[in-house]
Coordinates of N, CA and C in Angstrom, one line a residue:
Chain U
Q6 N 27.9 33.9 48.3 CA 27.2 34.8 47.4 C 28.1 35.1 46.1
V7 N 27.5 35.0 45.0 CA 28.3 35.4 43.9 C 28.8 36.8 43.6
H8 N 29.8 37.1 43.4 CA 30.3 38.4 43.1 C 31.1 38.4 41.8
L9 N 30.9 39.3 41.0 CA 31.7 39.6 39.8 C 32.0 41.1 39.8
V10 N 33.4 41.3 39.5 CA 33.8 42.6 39.8 C 34.8 42.9 38.5
E11 N 34.4 43.8 37.7 CA 35.4 44.1 36.7 C 36.2 45.1 36.9
S12 N 37.2 45.3 36.1 CA 38.3 46.4 36.3 C 38.9 46.6 35.0
G13 N 39.7 47.8 34.9 CA 40.6 48.0 33.7 C 40.1 49.0 32.8
G14 N 38.8 49.3 32.9 CA 38.2 50.4 31.9 C 39.0 51.6 31.9
G15 N 38.7 52.5 31.0 CA 39.2 54.0 30.9 C 39.3 54.5 29.6
V16 N 39.8 55.5 29.5 CA 39.8 56.2 28.1 C 41.1 55.8 27.4
V17 N 41.0 55.5 26.2 CA 42.0 55.0 25.3 C 42.0 55.6 24.0
Q18 N 43.0 55.7 23.2 CA 43.0 56.4 21.9 C 42.7 55.3 20.9
P19 N 41.9 55.7 19.8 CA 41.7 54.5 18.6 C 43.0 54.0 18.2
G20 N 43.0 52.6 18.1 CA 44.1 51.8 17.6 C 44.9 51.2 18.8
R21 N 44.6 51.7 20.0 CA 45.4 51.2 21.2 C 44.7 50.0 21.8
S22 N 45.2 49.5 22.9 CA 44.8 48.3 23.4 C 44.6 48.7 25.0
L23 N 43.7 47.8 25.6 CA 43.3 47.8 26.8 C 43.1 46.3 27.5
R24 N 43.2 45.9 28.6 CA 42.7 44.9 29.0 C 41.9 44.7 30.1
L25 N 40.8 44.3 30.1 CA 39.8 44.1 31.1 C 39.9 42.9 32.1
S26 N 39.6 42.9 33.2 CA 39.6 41.8 34.3 C 38.2 41.7 34.9
C27 N 37.9 40.5 35.3 CA 36.7 40.2 36.0 C 37.0 39.2 37.1
T28 N 37.0 39.6 38.3 CA 37.5 38.7 39.3 C 36.1 38.2 39.9
A29 N 35.9 36.9 40.0 CA 34.8 36.2 40.5 C 35.0 35.5 42.0
S30 N 34.0 35.5 42.7 CA 33.9 34.9 44.1 C 32.6 34.4 44.2
G31 N 32.6 33.5 45.2 CA 31.2 32.9 45.8 C 30.7 31.6 44.9
F32 N 31.5 31.2 44.0 CA 31.2 29.9 43.2 C 32.3 29.4 42.6
T33 N 32.0 28.1 42.1 CA 33.2 27.3 41.6 C 33.4 27.8 40.1
F34 N 34.3 28.8 40.0 CA 34.6 29.5 38.9 C 34.9 28.6 37.5
R35 N 35.6 27.6 38.0 CA 36.2 26.6 36.9 C 35.2 25.8 36.3
T36 N 33.8 25.9 36.8 CA 32.8 25.1 36.2 C 31.8 25.8 35.3
Y37 N 31.9 27.0 35.1 CA 31.1 27.9 34.4 C 31.6 28.6 33.1
V38 N 30.7 28.6 32.2 CA 31.0 29.4 30.9 C 30.9 30.7 31.4
M39 N 31.7 31.6 30.8 CA 31.8 32.9 31.2 C 31.7 34.0 29.9
Y40 N 31.0 35.1 30.1 CA 30.8 36.0 29.0 C 31.1 37.4 29.1
W41 N 31.4 38.0 28.2 CA 31.5 39.6 28.2 C 30.3 40.1 27.3
V42 N 29.6 41.0 27.8 CA 28.4 41.6 27.2 C 28.8 43.3 27.3
R43 N 28.6 43.9 26.3 CA 28.8 45.3 26.1 C 27.5 46.2 26.0
Q44 N 27.5 47.4 26.4 CA 26.3 48.4 26.1 C 26.9 49.8 25.8
A45 N 26.8 50.1 24.5 CA 27.3 51.5 24.2 C 26.3 52.5 24.7
P46 N 26.7 53.7 24.9 CA 25.8 54.7 25.6 C 24.5 54.9 24.7
G47 N 23.4 54.6 25.6 CA 22.1 54.8 25.1 C 21.7 53.8 24.1
K48 N 22.4 52.8 24.1 CA 22.2 51.6 23.0 C 21.6 50.4 23.8
G49 N 21.3 49.3 23.1 CA 21.1 48.1 23.7 C 22.2 47.1 23.8
L50 N 21.9 45.9 24.6 CA 22.9 44.9 24.8 C 23.5 44.4 23.6
E51 N 24.9 44.0 23.7 CA 25.6 43.3 22.6 C 26.4 42.3 23.3
W52 N 26.1 41.2 22.9 CA 27.1 39.9 23.4 C 28.3 40.0 22.5
V53 N 29.5 39.9 23.4 CA 30.8 40.0 22.7 C 31.5 38.8 22.5
T54 N 31.7 38.1 23.6 CA 32.6 36.8 23.5 C 32.1 35.9 24.7
A55 N 32.4 34.7 24.7 CA 32.2 33.8 25.6 C 33.4 32.7 25.7
I56 N 33.7 32.1 26.9 CA 34.7 31.1 26.9 C 34.2 29.8 27.8
S57 N 34.6 28.8 27.4 CA 34.1 27.5 28.1 C 34.7 27.5 29.4
D58 N 34.3 26.6 30.2 CA 34.7 26.5 31.4 C 36.2 26.1 31.7
D59 N 36.7 25.4 30.7 CA 38.0 25.0 30.8 C 39.0 26.0 29.9
G60 N 38.3 26.9 29.4 CA 39.1 27.8 28.4 C 39.5 27.3 27.1
D61 N 39.0 26.2 26.7 CA 39.5 25.5 25.5 C 38.9 26.1 24.4
N62 N 37.4 26.6 24.7 CA 36.7 26.9 23.5 C 36.4 28.5 23.7
K63 N 36.4 29.1 22.6 CA 36.3 30.8 22.8 C 35.3 31.1 21.5
Y64 N 34.5 32.1 21.8 CA 33.4 32.4 20.7 C 33.4 34.0 20.7
Y65 N 33.2 34.5 19.6 CA 33.3 36.1 19.4 C 32.2 36.5 18.5
A66 N 31.6 37.7 18.9 CA 30.9 38.4 17.9 C 31.7 38.9 16.7
D67 N 31.0 39.0 15.4 CA 31.8 39.4 14.3 C 32.3 40.7 14.5
S68 N 31.7 41.5 15.1 CA 32.4 42.8 15.4 C 33.6 43.0 16.3
V69 N 33.9 42.0 16.8 CA 35.3 41.9 17.5 C 36.1 41.0 17.2
K70 N 35.8 40.0 16.5 CA 36.6 38.8 15.9 C 37.9 39.4 15.4
G71 N 39.0 38.7 15.6 CA 40.5 39.2 15.2 C 41.0 40.3 15.9
R72 N 40.2 41.0 16.8 CA 40.7 42.2 17.5 C 40.7 41.9 19.2
F73 N 39.7 41.1 19.5 CA 39.5 40.9 21.1 C 39.9 39.5 21.3
T74 N 40.3 39.2 22.5 CA 40.6 37.8 23.1 C 40.0 37.6 24.4
I75 N 39.3 36.6 24.6 CA 39.0 36.2 25.9 C 39.8 35.1 26.5
S76 N 39.9 35.2 27.7 CA 40.8 34.1 28.4 C 40.3 34.2 29.8
R77 N 40.9 33.0 30.4 CA 40.5 33.0 32.0 C 41.7 32.2 32.5
D78 N 41.7 32.6 34.2 CA 42.7 31.9 34.8 C 42.0 31.3 35.9
N79 N 41.7 29.9 35.9 CA 40.8 29.3 36.9 C 41.5 29.1 38.2
T80 N 42.9 29.3 38.3 CA 43.6 29.4 39.4 C 43.4 30.7 40.3
K81 N 43.1 31.7 39.4 CA 42.8 33.0 40.1 C 41.4 33.5 39.9
N82 N 40.5 32.5 39.6 CA 39.2 32.9 39.4 C 38.9 34.2 38.7
T83 N 39.6 34.4 37.6 CA 39.6 35.6 36.9 C 39.5 35.5 35.4
L84 N 38.7 36.5 34.9 CA 38.2 36.3 33.5 C 39.0 37.7 32.8
Y85 N 39.3 37.7 31.7 CA 40.0 38.5 31.1 C 39.4 39.0 29.5
L86 N 39.7 40.2 29.2 CA 39.3 40.4 27.8 C 40.3 41.6 27.3
Q87 N 41.1 40.8 26.3 CA 42.1 41.8 25.7 C 41.7 42.3 24.6
M88 N 41.6 43.7 24.5 CA 41.0 44.5 23.4 C 42.1 45.2 22.7
N89 N 42.3 45.0 21.6 CA 43.5 45.5 20.5 C 42.7 46.3 19.5
S90 N 43.6 47.1 18.8 CA 43.0 47.8 17.6 C 41.6 48.4 18.0
L91 N 41.6 49.2 19.1 CA 40.3 49.7 19.4 C 39.8 50.7 18.7
R92 N 38.3 50.8 18.5 CA 37.8 51.7 17.5 C 36.8 52.6 18.4
V93 N 36.5 53.7 17.9 CA 35.6 54.5 18.7 C 34.2 53.8 19.0
E94 N 33.8 52.9 18.0 CA 32.5 52.1 18.2 C 32.7 51.1 19.2
D95 N 33.9 50.9 20.0 CA 34.0 50.0 20.9 C 33.7 50.5 22.2
T96 N 33.5 52.1 22.3 CA 33.1 52.5 23.4 C 31.7 52.1 24.0
A97 N 31.8 51.7 25.3 CA 30.6 51.0 25.9 C 31.0 50.7 27.4
V98 N 29.9 50.2 28.0 CA 30.3 49.7 29.3 C 30.2 48.2 29.0
Y99 N 31.2 47.6 29.8 CA 31.6 46.1 29.5 C 31.3 45.4 30.7
Y100 N 30.3 44.4 30.6 CA 29.9 43.5 31.7 C 30.6 42.2 31.6
C101 N 31.0 41.5 32.6 CA 31.4 40.2 32.6 C 30.1 39.6 33.4
A102 N 29.7 38.4 33.0 CA 28.5 37.7 33.2 C 28.7 36.1 33.3
R103 N 28.0 35.4 34.1 CA 28.1 34.0 34.4 C 26.7 33.5 34.1
D104 N 26.7 32.2 33.5 CA 25.5 31.6 33.2 C 24.8 31.0 34.3
L105 N 23.5 30.6 34.3 CA 22.7 30.2 35.5 C 23.5 29.0 36.1
S106 N 23.8 28.2 35.3 CA 24.3 26.9 35.8 C 25.3 26.2 34.9
P107 N 26.0 25.3 35.3 CA 27.1 24.5 34.7 C 26.4 23.8 33.5
G108 N 27.0 23.6 32.5 CA 26.2 22.7 31.5 C 25.7 23.5 30.4
P109 N 24.4 23.1 29.9 CA 23.9 23.9 28.6 C 23.5 25.4 29.0
L110 N 23.9 26.3 28.2 CA 23.6 27.6 28.3 C 22.0 27.9 28.3
V111 N 21.8 28.5 29.5 CA 20.3 29.0 29.6 C 20.1 30.6 30.0
G112 N 21.2 31.3 30.3 CA 20.9 32.8 30.4 C 22.0 33.2 31.4
A113 N 22.3 34.3 31.4 CA 23.3 35.0 32.4 C 22.7 35.5 33.8
S114 N 22.8 34.8 34.7 CA 21.9 35.1 36.0 C 22.9 35.9 36.9
H115 N 24.1 36.1 36.8 CA 24.8 37.0 37.6 C 25.7 37.8 36.8
W116 N 25.8 39.2 37.1 CA 26.7 40.2 36.2 C 27.4 41.1 37.0
G117 N 28.4 41.5 36.8 CA 29.1 42.4 37.2 C 28.7 43.9 37.3
Q118 N 29.1 44.8 37.7 CA 28.7 46.2 37.8 C 29.0 46.8 36.5
G119 N 29.8 46.3 35.9 CA 30.2 47.1 34.5 C 31.5 47.9 34.6
T120 N 32.4 48.0 33.5 CA 33.3 48.9 33.5 C 33.3 49.7 32.3
L121 N 33.6 50.9 32.3 CA 33.2 51.9 31.0 C 34.6 52.0 30.2
V122 N 34.5 51.6 29.0 CA 35.7 51.7 28.1 C 35.4 53.1 27.3
T123 N 36.0 54.0 27.1 CA 35.9 55.1 26.1 C 37.0 55.2 25.1
V124 N 36.7 55.0 23.9 CA 37.8 55.1 22.9 C 37.8 56.4 22.2
S125 N 38.7 57.4 22.3 CA 38.5 58.7 21.8 C 39.9 59.4 21.5
S126 N 40.1 60.1 20.5 CA 41.3 60.8 20.4 C 41.4 62.1 21.1
Chain W
I25 N 22.1 34.5 14.2 CA 20.7 34.4 14.4 C 20.3 35.7 15.0
Q26 N 19.3 36.3 14.0 CA 18.9 37.6 14.5 C 17.5 37.6 15.2
L27 N 17.5 38.4 16.2 CA 16.1 38.6 17.0 C 15.4 39.8 16.9
T28 N 14.3 39.8 16.7 CA 13.6 41.0 16.4 C 12.5 41.1 17.6
Q29 N 12.7 42.2 18.2 CA 11.7 42.6 19.3 C 10.7 43.4 19.0
S30 N 9.4 43.3 19.4 CA 8.4 44.4 19.2 C 7.6 44.4 20.3
P31 N 6.8 45.6 20.6 CA 7.3 46.8 20.1 C 8.6 47.4 20.5
S32 N 9.3 48.2 20.0 CA 10.6 48.8 20.6 C 10.3 49.9 21.7
F33 N 9.1 50.2 21.8 CA 8.6 51.1 22.8 C 7.2 50.9 23.2
L34 N 7.0 51.1 24.5 CA 5.7 50.6 25.0 C 5.1 51.6 26.0
S35 N 4.2 52.2 25.9 CA 3.6 53.0 27.1 C 2.4 52.4 27.7
A36 N 2.4 52.3 28.9 CA 1.4 51.5 29.7 C 1.1 52.1 31.1
S37 N 0.3 51.7 31.7 CA -0.2 52.0 33.0 C 0.0 51.0 34.1
V38 N 0.2 51.4 35.3 CA 0.0 50.5 36.4 C -1.2 49.5 36.2
G39 N -1.0 48.3 36.6 CA -2.1 47.3 36.6 C -2.4 46.7 35.0
D40 N -1.7 47.4 34.0 CA -2.1 46.9 32.7 C -1.2 45.4 32.4
R41 N -1.7 44.7 31.5 CA -1.3 43.6 31.1 C -0.4 43.9 29.9
V42 N 0.9 43.4 29.8 CA 1.8 43.8 28.7 C 2.4 42.5 28.1
T43 N 2.5 42.6 26.8 CA 3.1 41.4 26.1 C 4.1 41.9 25.2
I44 N 5.2 41.3 25.4 CA 6.4 41.8 24.2 C 6.8 40.5 23.6
T45 N 7.0 40.8 22.2 CA 7.3 39.6 21.2 C 8.8 39.7 20.8
C46 N 9.2 38.4 20.7 CA 10.8 38.4 20.3 C 10.8 37.3 19.0
R47 N 11.1 37.6 18.0 CA 11.1 36.7 16.7 C 12.5 36.4 16.3
A48 N 12.7 35.1 16.2 CA 14.1 34.7 15.8 C 14.2 34.4 14.2
S49 N 15.3 34.6 13.8 CA 15.4 34.4 12.2 C 15.4 32.9 11.9
Q50 N 15.7 32.1 12.8 CA 15.5 30.6 12.6 C 15.3 29.9 13.8
D51 N 15.0 28.5 13.7 CA 14.5 27.8 14.8 C 15.4 27.7 15.9
I52 N 15.2 28.2 17.1 CA 16.1 28.1 18.2 C 15.4 27.4 19.5
S53 N 14.6 26.3 19.0 CA 13.9 25.6 20.1 C 13.4 26.5 21.3
S54 N 13.8 26.0 22.4 CA 13.5 27.1 23.6 C 14.5 27.8 24.2
S55 N 15.6 27.9 23.5 CA 16.9 28.5 24.1 C 16.7 30.1 24.1
L56 N 15.8 30.5 24.7 CA 15.7 32.0 24.8 C 15.6 32.4 26.3
A57 N 16.2 33.6 26.6 CA 16.1 34.2 27.7 C 15.5 35.5 27.9
W58 N 14.8 36.1 28.8 CA 14.6 37.5 28.9 C 15.1 38.2 30.0
Y59 N 15.5 39.3 29.7 CA 16.0 40.2 30.8 C 15.6 41.5 31.0
Q60 N 15.5 42.1 32.3 CA 15.0 43.3 32.6 C 16.3 44.3 33.0
Q61 N 16.3 45.5 32.3 CA 17.4 46.5 32.6 C 16.9 47.4 33.0
R62 N 17.1 48.0 34.4 CA 16.7 49.4 34.9 C 17.9 50.4 34.6
S63 N 17.5 51.6 34.5 CA 18.5 52.6 34.1 C 19.8 52.7 34.8
G64 N 20.7 52.4 34.2 CA 22.3 52.7 34.8 C 22.6 51.2 35.6
K65 N 21.8 50.2 35.4 CA 22.1 48.8 36.1 C 22.3 47.8 35.3
A66 N 23.0 46.9 35.8 CA 23.2 45.6 35.0 C 21.8 44.9 34.7
P67 N 21.8 44.1 33.6 CA 20.4 43.5 33.5 C 20.2 42.3 34.4
N68 N 19.0 42.1 34.5 CA 18.5 40.9 35.4 C 17.8 39.8 34.8
L69 N 18.2 38.5 35.0 CA 17.5 37.5 34.2 C 16.2 37.2 34.7
L70 N 15.0 37.2 34.0 CA 13.6 37.0 34.3 C 13.4 35.6 34.0
I71 N 13.5 35.2 32.8 CA 13.1 33.8 32.2 C 14.2 33.2 31.5
Y72 N 14.4 31.9 31.7 CA 15.2 31.2 30.8 C 14.6 29.9 30.1
A73 N 15.2 29.4 29.2 CA 14.6 28.3 28.6 C 13.1 28.6 27.9
A74 N 13.0 30.0 27.7 CA 11.6 30.3 27.3 C 10.6 30.5 28.1
S75 N 10.5 29.7 29.1 CA 9.2 29.8 30.0 C 9.5 29.6 31.5
S76 N 10.7 29.3 31.9 CA 11.1 29.2 33.4 C 11.4 30.3 33.9
L77 N 10.8 30.6 35.2 CA 10.8 31.7 35.9 C 12.1 31.6 36.7
Q78 N 12.9 32.6 36.7 CA 14.3 32.7 37.5 C 13.9 32.9 38.8
S79 N 14.5 32.2 39.8 CA 14.3 32.3 41.1 C 14.3 33.8 41.7
G80 N 13.2 34.2 42.5 CA 13.2 35.4 42.9 C 12.5 36.3 42.0
V81 N 12.1 36.0 40.9 CA 11.5 36.9 40.0 C 9.8 36.8 40.3
P82 N 9.1 37.9 40.4 CA 7.8 37.8 40.7 C 7.1 37.0 39.7
S83 N 6.1 36.4 40.2 CA 5.1 35.3 39.4 C 4.3 36.2 38.2
R84 N 4.3 37.6 38.4 CA 3.6 38.3 37.3 C 4.3 38.3 35.9
F85 N 5.5 37.9 36.1 CA 6.3 37.6 34.7 C 6.2 36.2 34.4
S86 N 6.0 36.1 33.1 CA 5.8 34.7 32.4 C 6.3 34.9 31.0
G87 N 6.9 33.7 30.4 CA 7.3 33.6 29.1 C 6.8 32.3 28.5
S88 N 6.7 32.5 27.2 CA 6.1 31.5 26.3 C 6.7 31.3 25.0
G89 N 6.5 30.3 24.4 CA 7.0 30.2 22.9 C 8.0 29.1 22.6
F90 N 8.2 28.8 21.3 CA 8.9 27.6 20.9 C 9.3 28.0 19.3
G91 N 10.6 27.7 19.1 CA 11.0 27.9 17.7 C 11.4 29.0 17.2
T92 N 10.5 30.0 16.7 CA 10.8 31.2 16.2 C 10.1 32.4 17.0
E93 N 9.0 32.0 17.6 CA 8.2 33.2 18.2 C 8.0 32.9 19.7
F94 N 8.5 34.1 20.4 CA 8.3 34.0 21.9 C 7.8 35.2 22.4
T95 N 7.2 35.1 23.6 CA 6.6 36.2 24.1 C 6.8 36.4 25.6
L96 N 7.1 37.6 26.2 CA 7.3 37.8 27.6 C 5.8 38.6 28.1
T97 N 5.3 38.0 29.0 CA 4.0 38.8 29.5 C 4.2 39.2 30.9
I98 N 3.7 40.6 31.2 CA 3.6 41.0 32.5 C 2.1 41.0 32.9
S99 N 1.7 40.4 33.8 CA 0.2 40.3 34.1 C -0.4 41.4 34.6
S100 N 0.2 42.1 35.4 CA -0.2 43.4 36.0 C 1.1 44.2 36.3
L101 N 1.2 45.2 35.4 CA 2.3 46.0 35.7 C 2.5 46.7 36.9
Q102 N 3.7 46.7 37.6 CA 3.9 47.5 38.7 C 4.9 48.6 38.7
P103 N 4.8 49.6 39.4 CA 5.8 50.7 39.2 C 7.3 50.5 38.9
E104 N 7.8 49.3 39.6 CA 9.1 49.0 39.5 C 9.4 48.2 38.0
D105 N 8.3 47.8 37.3 CA 8.6 47.2 36.1 C 8.9 48.1 35.0
F106 N 8.8 49.4 35.1 CA 9.1 50.3 34.1 C 10.7 50.3 33.8
A107 N 11.0 49.7 32.6 CA 12.4 49.3 32.4 C 12.5 49.0 31.1
T108 N 13.7 48.5 30.5 CA 13.8 48.0 29.2 C 14.2 46.5 29.2
Y109 N 13.5 45.8 28.5 CA 13.6 44.3 28.3 C 14.1 43.9 27.0
Y110 N 14.9 42.7 27.2 CA 15.6 42.2 26.2 C 15.5 40.7 26.2
C111 N 15.4 40.1 24.9 CA 15.5 38.7 24.5 C 16.8 38.4 24.3
Q112 N 17.3 37.2 24.6 CA 18.6 36.6 24.0 C 18.5 35.2 23.6
Q113 N 19.1 34.9 22.6 CA 19.1 33.4 22.1 C 20.2 32.7 22.6
L114 N 20.3 31.6 23.1 CA 21.5 30.8 23.6 C 21.6 29.5 22.7
N115 N 20.9 29.4 21.5 CA 20.9 28.2 20.6 C 22.3 27.9 20.1
S116 N 22.9 28.9 19.8 CA 24.2 28.7 18.9 C 24.9 30.1 19.0
Y117 N 26.1 30.1 18.8 CA 27.1 31.1 18.8 C 27.1 31.7 17.5
P118 N 27.3 33.1 17.3 CA 27.4 33.9 18.4 C 26.1 34.1 19.0
L119 N 26.1 34.2 20.3 CA 24.8 34.5 21.0 C 24.4 35.9 20.5
T120 N 22.9 36.1 20.6 CA 22.7 37.5 20.3 C 21.4 38.0 21.0
F121 N 21.2 39.3 21.1 CA 20.3 40.0 21.9 C 19.2 40.5 20.9
G122 N 18.0 40.8 21.2 CA 17.1 41.5 20.6 C 17.5 43.0 20.9
G123 N 16.7 43.8 20.2 CA 17.0 45.4 20.1 C 16.5 46.1 21.4
G124 N 15.7 45.3 22.1 CA 15.1 45.8 23.5 C 13.7 46.5 23.2
T125 N 13.0 46.5 24.3 CA 11.6 47.0 24.4 C 11.7 48.0 25.7
K126 N 11.4 49.2 25.6 CA 11.4 50.2 26.6 C 9.9 50.3 27.1
V127 N 9.6 50.0 28.3 CA 8.4 50.0 28.9 C 8.3 51.4 29.6
E128 N 7.5 52.3 29.4 CA 7.4 53.6 30.0 C 5.9 53.8 30.5
I129 N 5.7 54.8 31.4 CA 4.4 55.1 31.8 C 3.7 55.9 30.7

């Protein structure tokens, strides 16, 4: 059974950093593209970033480019999101997600429970 | 690629047929997914590749479209279907979501 468990959320001041983790189990982690998606309070879904199965290719939304870094450790079945220079508008629940199957992207079939990041002074 | 969903809010009754539209700002072939999100929960994949029903999703949900215009149809709305629905394009990065359609009683 696929499980994705996020951790690392919390309250942080603007301009500071935070690192989120997502521990995966129940599938062959190293063969899947992984995503981070966020949702600000009362707002819609926003795709944040994705990383290829081998970690060589990384993609970012314009809103986080240059501030956030996605990475993965396939030996630990763990996905990371390093968030620097945090802004109030980064406040959101952050979900990690896995695509339906290895290969071409078709949609995120498995999601974690989400971790809340609050950026506030 | 921008995705525009309509309507953003929909009021319906149990048993109604409901259609939600998602328009892409450029051709995305059939690289579109639909999600349902209930309050306080993670999204749930309903449809992928524009028209393929995800395993375990009731057959009252269906998707159609190609290119720039797509629809999600619920043939007979059930009480558990009252939620917010999102489309997502997976044709090219950055991946994007539509603004959402809230379906309420």
